[in-house]
CSV table of C-alpha atoms and ligand atoms in Angstrom, one decimal:
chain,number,residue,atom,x,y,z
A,51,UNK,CA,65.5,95.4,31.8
A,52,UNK,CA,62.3,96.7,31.8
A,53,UNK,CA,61.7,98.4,35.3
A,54,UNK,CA,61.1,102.0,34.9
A,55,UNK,CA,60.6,101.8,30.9
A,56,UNK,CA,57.0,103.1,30.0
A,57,UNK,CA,55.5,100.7,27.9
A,58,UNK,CA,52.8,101.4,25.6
A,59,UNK,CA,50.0,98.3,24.6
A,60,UNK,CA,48.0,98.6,21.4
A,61,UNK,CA,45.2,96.3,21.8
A,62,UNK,CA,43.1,95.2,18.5
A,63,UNK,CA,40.1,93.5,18.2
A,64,UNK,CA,41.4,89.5,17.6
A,65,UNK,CA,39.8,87.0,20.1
A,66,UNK,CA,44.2,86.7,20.9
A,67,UNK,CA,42.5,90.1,22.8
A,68,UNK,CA,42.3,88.3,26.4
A,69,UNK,CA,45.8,87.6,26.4
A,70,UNK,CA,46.9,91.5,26.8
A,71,UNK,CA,45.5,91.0,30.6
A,72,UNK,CA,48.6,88.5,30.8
A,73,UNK,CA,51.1,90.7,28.9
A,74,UNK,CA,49.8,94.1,31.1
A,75,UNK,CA,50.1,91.4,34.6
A,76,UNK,CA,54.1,90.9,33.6
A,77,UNK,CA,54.9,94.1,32.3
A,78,UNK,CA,53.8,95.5,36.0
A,79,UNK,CA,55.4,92.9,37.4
A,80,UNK,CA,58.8,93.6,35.6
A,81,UNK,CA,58.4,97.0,37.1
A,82,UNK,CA,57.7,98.9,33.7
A,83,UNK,CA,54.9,101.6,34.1
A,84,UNK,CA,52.4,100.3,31.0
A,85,UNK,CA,49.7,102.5,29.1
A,86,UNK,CA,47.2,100.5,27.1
A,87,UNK,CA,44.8,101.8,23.9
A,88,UNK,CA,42.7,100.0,22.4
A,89,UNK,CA,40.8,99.8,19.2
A,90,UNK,CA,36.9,99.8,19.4
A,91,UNK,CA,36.7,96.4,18.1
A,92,UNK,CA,39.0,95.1,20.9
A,93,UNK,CA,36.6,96.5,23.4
A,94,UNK,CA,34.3,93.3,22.2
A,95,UNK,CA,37.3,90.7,23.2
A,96,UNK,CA,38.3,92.3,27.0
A,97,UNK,CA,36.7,95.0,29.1
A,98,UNK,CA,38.8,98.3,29.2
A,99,UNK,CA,38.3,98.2,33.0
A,100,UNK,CA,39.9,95.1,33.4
A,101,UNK,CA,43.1,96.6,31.6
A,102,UNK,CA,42.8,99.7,33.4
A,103,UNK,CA,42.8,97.9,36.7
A,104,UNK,CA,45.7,95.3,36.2
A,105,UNK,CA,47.8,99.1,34.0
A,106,UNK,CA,46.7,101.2,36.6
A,107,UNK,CA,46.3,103.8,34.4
A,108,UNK,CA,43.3,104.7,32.1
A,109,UNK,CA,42.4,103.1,29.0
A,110,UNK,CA,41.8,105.1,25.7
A,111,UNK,CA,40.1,103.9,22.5
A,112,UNK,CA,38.8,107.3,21.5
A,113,UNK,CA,39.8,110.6,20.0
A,114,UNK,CA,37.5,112.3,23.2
A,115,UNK,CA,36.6,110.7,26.8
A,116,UNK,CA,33.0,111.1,26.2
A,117,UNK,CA,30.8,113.0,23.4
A,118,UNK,CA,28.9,115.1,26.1
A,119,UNK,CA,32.2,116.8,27.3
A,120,UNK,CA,34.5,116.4,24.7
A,121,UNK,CA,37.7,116.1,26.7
A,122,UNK,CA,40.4,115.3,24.3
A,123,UNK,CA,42.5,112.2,24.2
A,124,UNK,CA,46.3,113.0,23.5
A,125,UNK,CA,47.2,111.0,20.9
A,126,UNK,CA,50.6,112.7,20.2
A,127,UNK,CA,51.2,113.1,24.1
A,128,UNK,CA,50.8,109.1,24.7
A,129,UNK,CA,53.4,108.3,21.4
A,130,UNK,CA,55.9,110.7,23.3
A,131,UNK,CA,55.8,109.1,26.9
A,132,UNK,CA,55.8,105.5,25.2
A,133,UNK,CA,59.9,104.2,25.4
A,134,UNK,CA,58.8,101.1,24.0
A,135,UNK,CA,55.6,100.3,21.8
A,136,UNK,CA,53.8,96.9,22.0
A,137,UNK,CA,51.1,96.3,19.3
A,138,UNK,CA,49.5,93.1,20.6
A,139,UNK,CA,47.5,91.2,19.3
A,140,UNK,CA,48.1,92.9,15.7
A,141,UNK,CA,45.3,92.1,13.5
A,142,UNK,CA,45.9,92.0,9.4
A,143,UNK,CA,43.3,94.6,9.3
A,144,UNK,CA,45.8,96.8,11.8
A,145,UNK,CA,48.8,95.4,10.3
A,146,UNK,CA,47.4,97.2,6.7
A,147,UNK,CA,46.8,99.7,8.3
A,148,UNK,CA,49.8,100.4,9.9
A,149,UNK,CA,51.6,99.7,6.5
A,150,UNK,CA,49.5,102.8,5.0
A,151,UNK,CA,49.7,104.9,7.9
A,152,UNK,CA,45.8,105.1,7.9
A,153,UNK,CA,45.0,107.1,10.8
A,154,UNK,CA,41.1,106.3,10.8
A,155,UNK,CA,40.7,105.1,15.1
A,156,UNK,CA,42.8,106.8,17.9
A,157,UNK,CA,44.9,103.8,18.4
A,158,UNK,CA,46.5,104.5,14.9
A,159,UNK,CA,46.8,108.0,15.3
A,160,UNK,CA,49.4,106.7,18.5
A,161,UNK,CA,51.5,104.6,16.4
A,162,UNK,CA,51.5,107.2,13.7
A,163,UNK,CA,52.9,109.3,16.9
A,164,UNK,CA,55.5,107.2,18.1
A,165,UNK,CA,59.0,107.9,18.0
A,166,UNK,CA,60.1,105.1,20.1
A,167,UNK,CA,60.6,101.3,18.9
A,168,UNK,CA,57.4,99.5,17.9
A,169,UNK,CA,57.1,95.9,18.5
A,170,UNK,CA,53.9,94.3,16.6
A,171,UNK,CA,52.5,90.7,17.3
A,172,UNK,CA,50.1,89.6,14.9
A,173,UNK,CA,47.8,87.3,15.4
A,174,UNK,CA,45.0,85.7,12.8
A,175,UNK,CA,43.9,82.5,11.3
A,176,UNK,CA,46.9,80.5,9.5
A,177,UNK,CA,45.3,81.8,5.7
A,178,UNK,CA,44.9,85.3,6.5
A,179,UNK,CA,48.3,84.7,8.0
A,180,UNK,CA,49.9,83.6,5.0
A,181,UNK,CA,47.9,86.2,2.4
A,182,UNK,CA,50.2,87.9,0.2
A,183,UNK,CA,48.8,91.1,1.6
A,184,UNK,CA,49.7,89.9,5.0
A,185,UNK,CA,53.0,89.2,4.1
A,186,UNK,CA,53.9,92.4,1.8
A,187,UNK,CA,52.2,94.6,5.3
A,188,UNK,CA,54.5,92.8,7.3
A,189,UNK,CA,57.4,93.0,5.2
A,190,UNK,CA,56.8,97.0,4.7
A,191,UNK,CA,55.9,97.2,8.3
A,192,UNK,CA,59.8,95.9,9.0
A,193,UNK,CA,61.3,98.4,6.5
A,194,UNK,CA,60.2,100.4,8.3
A,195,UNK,CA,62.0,99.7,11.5
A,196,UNK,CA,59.3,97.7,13.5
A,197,UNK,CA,60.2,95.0,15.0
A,198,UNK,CA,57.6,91.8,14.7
A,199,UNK,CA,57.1,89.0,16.8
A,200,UNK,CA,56.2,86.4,15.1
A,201,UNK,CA,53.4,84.7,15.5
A,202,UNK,CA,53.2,80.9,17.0
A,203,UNK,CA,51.5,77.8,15.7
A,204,UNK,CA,49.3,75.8,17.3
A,205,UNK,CA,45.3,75.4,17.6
A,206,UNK,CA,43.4,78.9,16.5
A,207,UNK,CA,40.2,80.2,17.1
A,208,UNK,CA,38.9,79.0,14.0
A,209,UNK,CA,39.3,75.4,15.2
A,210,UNK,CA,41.9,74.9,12.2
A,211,UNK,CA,45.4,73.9,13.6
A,212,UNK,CA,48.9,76.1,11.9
A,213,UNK,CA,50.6,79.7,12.4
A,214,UNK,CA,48.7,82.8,13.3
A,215,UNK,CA,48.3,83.0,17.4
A,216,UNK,CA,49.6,85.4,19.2
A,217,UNK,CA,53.0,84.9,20.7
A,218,UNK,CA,52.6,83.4,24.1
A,219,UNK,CA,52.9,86.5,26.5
A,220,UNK,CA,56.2,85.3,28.2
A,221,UNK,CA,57.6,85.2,25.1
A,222,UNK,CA,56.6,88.5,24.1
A,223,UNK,CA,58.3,89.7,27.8
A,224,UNK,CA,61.3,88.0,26.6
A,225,UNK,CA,61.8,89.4,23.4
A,226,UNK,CA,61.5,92.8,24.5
A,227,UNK,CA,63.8,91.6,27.4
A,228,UNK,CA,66.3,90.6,24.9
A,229,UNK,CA,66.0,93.3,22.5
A,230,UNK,CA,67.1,96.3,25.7
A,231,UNK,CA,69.2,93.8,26.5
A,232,UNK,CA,71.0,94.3,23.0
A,233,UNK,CA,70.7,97.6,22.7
A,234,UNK,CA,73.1,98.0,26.2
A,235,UNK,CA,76.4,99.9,25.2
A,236,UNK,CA,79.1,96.5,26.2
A,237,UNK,CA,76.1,94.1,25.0
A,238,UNK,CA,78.2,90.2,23.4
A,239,UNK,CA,81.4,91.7,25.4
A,240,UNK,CA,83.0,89.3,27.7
A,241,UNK,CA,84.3,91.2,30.6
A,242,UNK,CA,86.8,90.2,33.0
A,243,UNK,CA,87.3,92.2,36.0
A,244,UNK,CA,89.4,91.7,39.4
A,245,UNK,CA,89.0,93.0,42.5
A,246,UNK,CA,90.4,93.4,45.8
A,247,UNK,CA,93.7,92.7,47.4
A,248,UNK,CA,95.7,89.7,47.4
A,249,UNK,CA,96.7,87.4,50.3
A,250,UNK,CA,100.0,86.0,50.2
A,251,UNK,CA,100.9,83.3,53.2
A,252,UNK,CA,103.6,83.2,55.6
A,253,UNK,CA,102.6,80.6,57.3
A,254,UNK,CA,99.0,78.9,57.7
A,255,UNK,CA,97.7,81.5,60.0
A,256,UNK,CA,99.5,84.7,58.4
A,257,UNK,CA,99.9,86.6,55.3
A,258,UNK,CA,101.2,89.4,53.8
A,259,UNK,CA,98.2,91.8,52.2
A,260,UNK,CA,96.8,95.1,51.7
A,261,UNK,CA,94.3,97.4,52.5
A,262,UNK,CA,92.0,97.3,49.4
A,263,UNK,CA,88.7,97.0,49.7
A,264,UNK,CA,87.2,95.5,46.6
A,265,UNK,CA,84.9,98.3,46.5
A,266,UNK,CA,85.7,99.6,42.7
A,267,UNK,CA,86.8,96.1,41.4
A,268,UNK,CA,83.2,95.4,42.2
A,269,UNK,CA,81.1,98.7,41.5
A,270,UNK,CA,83.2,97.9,38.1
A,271,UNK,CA,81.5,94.5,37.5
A,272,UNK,CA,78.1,95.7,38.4
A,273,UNK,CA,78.1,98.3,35.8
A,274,UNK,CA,79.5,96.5,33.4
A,275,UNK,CA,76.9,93.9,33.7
A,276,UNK,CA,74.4,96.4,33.5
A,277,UNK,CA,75.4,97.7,30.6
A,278,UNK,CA,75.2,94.4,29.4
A,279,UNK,CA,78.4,92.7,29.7
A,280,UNK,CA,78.5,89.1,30.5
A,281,UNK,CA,81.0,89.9,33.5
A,282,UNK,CA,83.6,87.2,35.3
A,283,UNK,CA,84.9,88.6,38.7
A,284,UNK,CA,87.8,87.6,40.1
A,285,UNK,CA,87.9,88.6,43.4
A,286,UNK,CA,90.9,88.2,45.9
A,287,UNK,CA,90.0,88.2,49.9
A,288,UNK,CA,87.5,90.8,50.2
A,289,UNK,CA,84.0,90.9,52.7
A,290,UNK,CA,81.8,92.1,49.7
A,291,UNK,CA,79.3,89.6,48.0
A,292,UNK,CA,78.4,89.7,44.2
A,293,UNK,CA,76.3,92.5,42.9
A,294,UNK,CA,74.4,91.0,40.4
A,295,UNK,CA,73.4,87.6,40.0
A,296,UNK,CA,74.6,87.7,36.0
A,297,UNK,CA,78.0,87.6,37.2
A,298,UNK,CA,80.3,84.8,37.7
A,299,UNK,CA,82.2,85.3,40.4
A,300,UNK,CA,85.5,83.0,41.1
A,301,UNK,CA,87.5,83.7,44.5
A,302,UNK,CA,90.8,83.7,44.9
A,303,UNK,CA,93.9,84.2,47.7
A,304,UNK,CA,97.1,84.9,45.8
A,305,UNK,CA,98.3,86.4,43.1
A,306,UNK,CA,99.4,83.2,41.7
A,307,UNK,CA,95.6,81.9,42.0
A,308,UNK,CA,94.6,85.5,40.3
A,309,UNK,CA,97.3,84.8,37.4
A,310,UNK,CA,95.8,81.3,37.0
A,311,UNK,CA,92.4,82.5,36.5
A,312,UNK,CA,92.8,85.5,34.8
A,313,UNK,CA,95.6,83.6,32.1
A,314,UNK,CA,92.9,80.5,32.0
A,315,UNK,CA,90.1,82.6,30.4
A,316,UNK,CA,92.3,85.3,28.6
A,317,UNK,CA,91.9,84.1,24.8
A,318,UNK,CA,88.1,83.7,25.3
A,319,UNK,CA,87.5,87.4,26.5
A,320,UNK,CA,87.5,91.0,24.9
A,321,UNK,CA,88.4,93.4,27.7
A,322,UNK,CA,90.1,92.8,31.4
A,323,UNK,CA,90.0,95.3,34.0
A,324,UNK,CA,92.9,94.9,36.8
A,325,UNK,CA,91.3,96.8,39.5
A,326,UNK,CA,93.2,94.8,42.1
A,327,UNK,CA,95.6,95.5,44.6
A,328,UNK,CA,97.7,92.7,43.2
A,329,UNK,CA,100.7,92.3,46.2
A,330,UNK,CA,103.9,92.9,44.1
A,331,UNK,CA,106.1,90.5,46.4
A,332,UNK,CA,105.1,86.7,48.2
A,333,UNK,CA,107.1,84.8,50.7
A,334,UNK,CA,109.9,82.5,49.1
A,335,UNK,CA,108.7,79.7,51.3
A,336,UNK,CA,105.3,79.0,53.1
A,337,UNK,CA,105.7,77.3,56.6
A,338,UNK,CA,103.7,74.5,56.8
A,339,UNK,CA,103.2,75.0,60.8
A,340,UNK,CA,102.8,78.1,62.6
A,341,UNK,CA,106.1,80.2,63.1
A,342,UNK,CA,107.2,80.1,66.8
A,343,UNK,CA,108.6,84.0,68.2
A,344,UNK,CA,112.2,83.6,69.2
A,345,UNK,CA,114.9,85.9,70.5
A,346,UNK,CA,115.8,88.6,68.8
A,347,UNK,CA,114.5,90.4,65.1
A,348,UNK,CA,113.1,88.4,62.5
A,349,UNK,CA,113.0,89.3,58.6
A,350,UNK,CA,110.7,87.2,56.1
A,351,UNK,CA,112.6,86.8,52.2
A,352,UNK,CA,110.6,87.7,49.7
A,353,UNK,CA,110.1,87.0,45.8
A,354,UNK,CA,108.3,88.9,43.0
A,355,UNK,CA,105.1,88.1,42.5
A,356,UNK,CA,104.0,87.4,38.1
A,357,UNK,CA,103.1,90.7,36.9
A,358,UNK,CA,99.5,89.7,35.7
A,359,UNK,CA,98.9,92.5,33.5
A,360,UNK,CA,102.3,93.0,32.0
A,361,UNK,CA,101.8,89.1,31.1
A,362,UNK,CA,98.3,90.0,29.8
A,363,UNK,CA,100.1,92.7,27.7
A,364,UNK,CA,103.0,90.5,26.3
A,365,UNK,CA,100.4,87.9,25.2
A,366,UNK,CA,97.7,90.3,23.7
A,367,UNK,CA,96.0,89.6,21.0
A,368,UNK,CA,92.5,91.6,20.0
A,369,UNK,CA,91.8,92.4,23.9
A,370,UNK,CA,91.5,95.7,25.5
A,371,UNK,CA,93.5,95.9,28.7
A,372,UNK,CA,92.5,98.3,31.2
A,373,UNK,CA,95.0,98.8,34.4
A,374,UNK,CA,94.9,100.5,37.8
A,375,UNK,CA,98.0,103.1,38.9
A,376,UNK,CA,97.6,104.4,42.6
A,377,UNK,CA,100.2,107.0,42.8
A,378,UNK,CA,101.6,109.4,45.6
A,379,UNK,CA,103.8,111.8,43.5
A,380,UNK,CA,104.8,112.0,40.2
A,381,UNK,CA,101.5,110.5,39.1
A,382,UNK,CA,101.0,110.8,35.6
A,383,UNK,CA,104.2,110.2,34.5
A,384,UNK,CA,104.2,107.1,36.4
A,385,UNK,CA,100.9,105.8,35.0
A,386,UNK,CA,102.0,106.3,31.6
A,387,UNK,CA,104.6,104.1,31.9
A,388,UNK,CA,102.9,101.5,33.5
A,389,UNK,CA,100.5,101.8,30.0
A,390,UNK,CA,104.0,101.8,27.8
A,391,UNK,CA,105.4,99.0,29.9
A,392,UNK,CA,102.4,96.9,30.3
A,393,UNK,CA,101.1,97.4,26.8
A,394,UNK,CA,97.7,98.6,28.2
A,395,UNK,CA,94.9,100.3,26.3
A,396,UNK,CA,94.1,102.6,29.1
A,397,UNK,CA,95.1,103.1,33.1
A,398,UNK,CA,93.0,104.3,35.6
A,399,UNK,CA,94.8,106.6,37.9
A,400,UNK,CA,94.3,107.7,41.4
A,401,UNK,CA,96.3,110.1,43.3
A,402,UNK,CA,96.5,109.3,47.0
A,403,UNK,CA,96.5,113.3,47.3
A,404,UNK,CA,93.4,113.6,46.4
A,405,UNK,CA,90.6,113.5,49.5
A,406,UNK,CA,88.2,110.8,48.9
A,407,UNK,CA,90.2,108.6,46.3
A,408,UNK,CA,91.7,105.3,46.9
A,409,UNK,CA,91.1,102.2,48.9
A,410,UNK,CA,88.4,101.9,51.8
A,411,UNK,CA,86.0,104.5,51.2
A,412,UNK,CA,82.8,104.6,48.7
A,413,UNK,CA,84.1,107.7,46.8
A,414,UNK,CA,86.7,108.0,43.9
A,415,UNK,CA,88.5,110.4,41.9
A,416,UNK,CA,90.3,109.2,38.9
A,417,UNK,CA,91.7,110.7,35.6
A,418,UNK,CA,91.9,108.1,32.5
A,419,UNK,CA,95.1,108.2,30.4
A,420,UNK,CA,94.6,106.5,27.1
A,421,UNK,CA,98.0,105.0,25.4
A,422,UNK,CA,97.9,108.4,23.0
A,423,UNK,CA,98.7,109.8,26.2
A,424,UNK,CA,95.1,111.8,26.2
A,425,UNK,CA,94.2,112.6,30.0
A,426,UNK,CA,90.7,113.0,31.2
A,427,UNK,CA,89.8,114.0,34.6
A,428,UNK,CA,87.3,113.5,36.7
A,429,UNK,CA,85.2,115.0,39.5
A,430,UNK,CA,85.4,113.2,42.8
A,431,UNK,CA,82.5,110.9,42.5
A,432,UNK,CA,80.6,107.6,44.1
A,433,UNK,CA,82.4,104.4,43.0
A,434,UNK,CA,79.7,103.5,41.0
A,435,UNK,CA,79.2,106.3,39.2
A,436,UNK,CA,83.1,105.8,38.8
A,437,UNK,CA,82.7,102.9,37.3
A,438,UNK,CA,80.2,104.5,34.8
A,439,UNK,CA,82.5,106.9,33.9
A,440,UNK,CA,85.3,104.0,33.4
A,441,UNK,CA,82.8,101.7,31.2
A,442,UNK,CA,81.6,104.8,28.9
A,443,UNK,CA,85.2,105.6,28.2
A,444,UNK,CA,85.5,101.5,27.3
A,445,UNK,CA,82.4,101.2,25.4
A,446,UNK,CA,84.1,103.9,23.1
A,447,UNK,CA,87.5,102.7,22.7
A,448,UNK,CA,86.0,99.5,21.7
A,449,UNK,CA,83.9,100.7,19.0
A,450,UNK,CA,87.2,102.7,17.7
A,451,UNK,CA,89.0,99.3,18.3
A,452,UNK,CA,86.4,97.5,15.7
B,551,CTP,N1,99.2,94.3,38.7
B,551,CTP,C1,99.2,93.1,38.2
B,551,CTP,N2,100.0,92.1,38.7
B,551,CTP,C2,100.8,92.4,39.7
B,551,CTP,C3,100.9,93.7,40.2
B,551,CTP,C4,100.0,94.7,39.7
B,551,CTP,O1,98.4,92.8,37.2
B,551,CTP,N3,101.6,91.5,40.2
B,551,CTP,C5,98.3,95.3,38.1
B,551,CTP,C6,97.3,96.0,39.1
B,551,CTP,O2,96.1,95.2,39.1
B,551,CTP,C7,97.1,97.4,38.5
B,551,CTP,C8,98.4,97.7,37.9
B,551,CTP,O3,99.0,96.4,37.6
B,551,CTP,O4,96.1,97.4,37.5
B,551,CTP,C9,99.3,98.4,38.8
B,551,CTP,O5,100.5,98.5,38.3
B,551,CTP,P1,101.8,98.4,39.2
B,551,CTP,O6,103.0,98.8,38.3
B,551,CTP,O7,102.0,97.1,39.8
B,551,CTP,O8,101.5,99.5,40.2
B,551,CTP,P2,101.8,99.4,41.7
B,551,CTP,O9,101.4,98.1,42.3
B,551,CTP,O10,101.2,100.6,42.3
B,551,CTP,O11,103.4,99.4,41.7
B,551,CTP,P3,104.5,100.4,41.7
B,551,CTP,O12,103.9,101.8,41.7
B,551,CTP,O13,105.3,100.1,42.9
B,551,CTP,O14,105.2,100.2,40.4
């Protein structure tokens, strides 16, 4: 969650100081690109260079670099690149001072700057901790949209044992971890999607299937994980292996097995996306043993296979259902049917007539028809990107659906 996000660490002077080495050491490591300032007073706790080293970045903690030059320090410059705003430790004198927006040291001036969201960890001795004033500055501080991270008990500097150190630094990782993580667009959905074709036996050595790939199916759950979904994916025979560790991932062969699974978790989900080529007929009987050739022509019966999705649709109660329609001719006409008949929320069409759409290949072209009938269309486009375009167009029917 946080690789790529420019992190900003406000540094003031609590003895908590030496643990910002830790929290610059993980940030890096989590691939964010961190920025540090400090107050004078913290300069007493951990040396600049050692945060500068571990940031690789400079370290500010005045209005100019040095008095004989007087290169200027960009206060308002640093607030602006910051996404994300980490004061920590936060001292009480800090936290007042952030409560009165008293720009007296360069490290306030930044916060004053900020637009992003400010995350402060204070850290003092249990009674400073629990002053009124403490309180009230923390309680203003929220009002205003910060976010805290609350302190931890345990032994403090003082020798005196209660609540007032600094968070531990993993924990601080986490909660900024968590808090992204809740700000992603799908963020508490529960996201079904299948993929791929489905393999329905003759006999133990052959089948009946199709030429899907999986490709979209899966460029689907990827997204949707990233954009914070917790994401099963039910996958029928495909050569494609799971995007994203977050996903659960539960193979199947048939369509029965895909109707199994998908109807098992059903009533514990909020949207499923049928992105697979689900075969539309099976064999009436398997063969146990391989089928021999004899003379002359053979023909195979066949049954109909459940329709998954028009079952999903007969038994829907607060899910979105989102369905697939590859069409030759006739296209949109035929996928809004499919939404009428299946009860769906929306259906993904692609036209076999456009270049680049359809099964094998890492392109798509799509239109999305919601069940107002509304059409919009879309460039021809990688899969993923596809799948963006799909999972934007989701994240807002749900919010109209709440
Ligand atoms: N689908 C399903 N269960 C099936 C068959 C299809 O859930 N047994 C889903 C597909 O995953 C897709 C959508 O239904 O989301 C496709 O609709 P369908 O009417 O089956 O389209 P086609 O298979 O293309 O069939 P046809 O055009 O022949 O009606």
């Amino acid at each position: 969650m946080l690789k790529g996000k420019n992190v900003l660490l406000a540094v003031t002077g609590s003895i908590a100081a030496y643990k910002s080495a830790l929290i610059v050491r993980l940030l890096v490591k989590q691939g964010a690109n961190v920025k540090v300032v400090m107050t004078k007073s913290a300069i007493d706790f951990i040396a600049p260079l050692t945060l500068s080293t571990l940031s690789k970045n400079p370290v500010f903690s005045e209005f100019t670099s040095s008095k004989e030059d007087g290169t200027w320090n960009n206060h308002v410059e640093l607030g602006l690149w910051a996404d994300m705003m980490l004061v920590a430790p936060a001292t009480a004198n800090s936290l007042s001072k952030m409560a009165n927006g008293e720009a007296d040291n360069f490290l306030m001036a930044v916060y004053l700057s900020a637009k992003c969201p400010v995350f402060i960890a204070p850290a003092m001795d249990l009674d400073m901790y629990k002053h009124p004033t403490t309180k009230e500055n923390i309680t203003k501080l929220t009002s205003f949209g910060n976010l805290i991270i609350y302190p931890e008990s345990g032994e403090l500097a003082s020798g005196l044992e209660g609540e007032g150190r600094l968070a531990e630094p993993e924990n601080i990782i986490e909660y900024l971890t968590n808090h992204l993580q809740s700000q992603q667009p799908l963020f508490g959905k529960k996201i079904v999607v299948s993929a791929g074709p489905t393999h329905e036996a003759i006999d133990p050595v052959r089948f009946i299937g199709n030429c899907s790939s999986g490709k979209m199916g899966f460029a689907i759950a990827q997204k949707a994980s990233e954009m914070g979904a917790t994401v099963t994916l039910v996958a029928g025979p495909v050569s494609l292996s799971t995007p994203n560790p977050s996903i659960q991932r539960v193979d199947v062969v048939s369509a029965e097995d895909m109707f199994q699974e998908i109807t098992s978790l059903y009533s514990e989900v909020d949207v499923v996306i049928m992105a697979a080529a689900v075969a539309d007929y099976t064999p009436v009987t398997i063969s146990d043993k391989k089928i021999k050739k004899k003379e002359g022509d053979m023909s195979i019966e066949l049954k109909r296979t459940k329709d998954i999705l028009a079952y999903l649709g007969e038994n829907k109660t607060n899910q979105i259902l989102v369905g697939f329609a590859l069409e030759t001719d006739n296209e949109e006409e035929n996928a809004k049917g499919k939404i009428k008949r299946k009860n769906l929320d929306f259906i993904i069409l692609n036209s076999l007539q456009d270049k680049g759409a359809g099964f094998a290949g890492d392109t798509n072209k799509i239109s999305i028809i919601d069940k107002n009938n509304k059409i919009s269309k879309f460039e021809l486009k990688s899969k993923l990107e596809v799948a963006e375009d799909i999972l934007t167009h989701l994240s807002k029917a749900l919010t109209i659906h709440e």
